[in-house]
XYZ file of C-alpha atoms in Angstrom:
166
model
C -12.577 6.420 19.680
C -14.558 4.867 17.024
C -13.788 1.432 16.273
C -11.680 0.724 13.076
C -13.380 -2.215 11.172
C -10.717 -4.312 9.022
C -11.898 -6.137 5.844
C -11.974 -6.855 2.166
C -12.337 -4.071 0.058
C -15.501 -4.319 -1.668
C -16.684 -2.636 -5.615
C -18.544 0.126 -3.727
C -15.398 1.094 -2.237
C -13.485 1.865 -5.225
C -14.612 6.159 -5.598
C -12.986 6.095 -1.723
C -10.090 4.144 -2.719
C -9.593 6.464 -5.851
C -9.735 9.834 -3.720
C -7.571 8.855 -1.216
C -4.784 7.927 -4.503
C -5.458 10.624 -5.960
C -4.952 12.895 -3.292
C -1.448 11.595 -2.658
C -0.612 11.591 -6.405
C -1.558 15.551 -6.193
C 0.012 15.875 -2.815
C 2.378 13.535 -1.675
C 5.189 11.240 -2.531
C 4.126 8.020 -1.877
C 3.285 6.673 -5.371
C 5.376 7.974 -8.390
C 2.144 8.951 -10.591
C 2.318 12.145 -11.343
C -1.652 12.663 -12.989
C -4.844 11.398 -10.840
C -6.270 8.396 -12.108
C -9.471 7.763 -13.346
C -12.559 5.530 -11.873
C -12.138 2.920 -15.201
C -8.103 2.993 -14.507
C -8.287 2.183 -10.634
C -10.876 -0.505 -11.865
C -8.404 -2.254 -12.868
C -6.140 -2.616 -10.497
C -9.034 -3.114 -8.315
C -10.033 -6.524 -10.512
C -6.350 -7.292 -10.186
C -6.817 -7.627 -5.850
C -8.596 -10.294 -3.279
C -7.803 -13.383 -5.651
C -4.587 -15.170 -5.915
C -2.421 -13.900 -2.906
C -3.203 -10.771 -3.813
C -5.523 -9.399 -1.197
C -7.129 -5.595 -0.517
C -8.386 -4.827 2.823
C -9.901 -1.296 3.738
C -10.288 0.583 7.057
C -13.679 1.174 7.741
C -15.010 3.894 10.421
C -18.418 4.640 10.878
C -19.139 3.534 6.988
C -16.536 6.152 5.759
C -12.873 4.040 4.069
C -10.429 5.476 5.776
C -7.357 3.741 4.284
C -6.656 0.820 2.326
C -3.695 -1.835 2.080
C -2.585 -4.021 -0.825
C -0.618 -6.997 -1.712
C -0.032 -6.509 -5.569
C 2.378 -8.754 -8.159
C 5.750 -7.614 -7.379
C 6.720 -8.195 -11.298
C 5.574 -10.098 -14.390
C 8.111 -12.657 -14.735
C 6.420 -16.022 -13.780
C 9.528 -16.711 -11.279
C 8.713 -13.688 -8.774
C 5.285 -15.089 -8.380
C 5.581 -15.905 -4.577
C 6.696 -12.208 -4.094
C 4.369 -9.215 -3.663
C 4.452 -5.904 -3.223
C 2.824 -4.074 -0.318
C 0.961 -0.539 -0.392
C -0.485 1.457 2.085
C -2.330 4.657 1.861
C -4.115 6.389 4.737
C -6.930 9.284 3.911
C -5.158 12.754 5.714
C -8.019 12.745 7.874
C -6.787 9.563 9.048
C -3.458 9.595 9.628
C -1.716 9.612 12.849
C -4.685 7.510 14.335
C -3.007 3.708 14.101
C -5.009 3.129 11.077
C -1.940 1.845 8.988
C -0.916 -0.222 11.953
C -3.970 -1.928 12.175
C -4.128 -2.616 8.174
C -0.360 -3.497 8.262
C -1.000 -6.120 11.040
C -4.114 -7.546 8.469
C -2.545 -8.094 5.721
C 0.758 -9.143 6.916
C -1.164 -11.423 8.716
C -2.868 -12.650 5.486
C 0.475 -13.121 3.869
C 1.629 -15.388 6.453
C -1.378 -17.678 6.535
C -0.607 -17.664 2.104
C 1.777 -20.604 1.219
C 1.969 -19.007 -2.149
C 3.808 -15.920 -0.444
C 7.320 -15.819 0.000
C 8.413 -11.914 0.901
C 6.631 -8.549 1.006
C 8.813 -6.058 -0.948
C 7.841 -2.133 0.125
C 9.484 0.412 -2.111
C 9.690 4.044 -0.001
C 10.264 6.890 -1.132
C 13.285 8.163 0.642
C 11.358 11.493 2.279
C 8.253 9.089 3.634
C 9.941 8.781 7.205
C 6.081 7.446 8.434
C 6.106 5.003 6.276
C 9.413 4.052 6.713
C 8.861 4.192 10.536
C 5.904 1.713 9.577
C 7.109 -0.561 8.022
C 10.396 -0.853 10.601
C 7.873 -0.942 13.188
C 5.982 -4.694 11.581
C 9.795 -6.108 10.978
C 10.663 -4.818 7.661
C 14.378 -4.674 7.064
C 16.051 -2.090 4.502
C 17.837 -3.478 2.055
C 18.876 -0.854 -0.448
C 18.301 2.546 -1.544
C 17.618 3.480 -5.374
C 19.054 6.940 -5.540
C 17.160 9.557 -7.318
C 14.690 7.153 -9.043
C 11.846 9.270 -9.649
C 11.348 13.033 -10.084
C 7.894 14.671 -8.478
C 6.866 18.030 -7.122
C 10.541 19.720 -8.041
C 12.502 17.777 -6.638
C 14.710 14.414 -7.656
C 13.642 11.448 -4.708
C 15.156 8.337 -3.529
C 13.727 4.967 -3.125
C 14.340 2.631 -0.310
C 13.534 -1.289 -0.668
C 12.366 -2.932 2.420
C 11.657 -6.532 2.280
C 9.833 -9.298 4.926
C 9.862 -12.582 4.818
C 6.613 -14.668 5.769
């Protein structure tokens, strides 16, 4: 098995990091956008990551991103500040490997050694059972369920919130 190299996502990462988004806004559930983004749009929420407590590590085999994690502002109000939002997205060709497990373990890691951060929030949709398996798996704990938040691929989805504290 090839070894899995864990580390800061870097500029010349970002057309990787933009297919694997865009293949789960096309085909999955995971995020809630519903049209692929654009090189200049992910740019920006790539300038947004590894500053602040915000970091953005990738999973790197053989040269080729296989997956990415993210610690993003949870919300704008000044107040939720020590609060961040965690995302995880895993290239198909990827999945089922340990990949997230291994970027999950990073940046929770990173989180914990940040005094600025508080609590991870995760918001799931409610169909994403390997996520949701994930994220019980590092400690998360469920605590509530938006019903019928968001409407993709025919069909109305929940949202469950799972939050850790670090």
């Amino acid at each position: 098995m090839p070894t899995t190299l864990i580390r800061p996502a870097q500029q010349q990462d970002l057309p990787a990091l933009l297919a694997i988004y865009n293949h789960e806004i096309l085909n999955g559930v995971a995020t809630f956008d519903l049209q692929p983004k654009s090189l200049a749009e992910r740019q920006s929420w790539f300038d947004e990551h590894n500053k602040n407590n915000h970091p953005l590590l990738v999973a790197e085999q053989d040269g080729e991103v296989l997956g990415y994690a993210s610690l993003s502002r949870y919300a704008e109000k000044a107040a939720y500040n020590s609060t961040v939002e965690l995302s995880v997205y895993i290239a198909p060709s990827a999945r089922r490997q340990g990949i997230a497990s291994q970027l999950m373990l990073a940046v929770i890691d990173l989180a914990k050694k940040d005094n600025a951060i508080h609590l991870i929030v995760s918001l799931i949709t409610g169909t994403n059972q390997a996520s949701i398996s994930l994220h019980q798996k590092f400690g998360f704990n469920k605590v509530g369920t938006l019903h019928q938040v968001g409407y993709k691929h025919q069909q109305f989805l929940d949202v469950h919130i799972y939050e850790l504290f670090v």
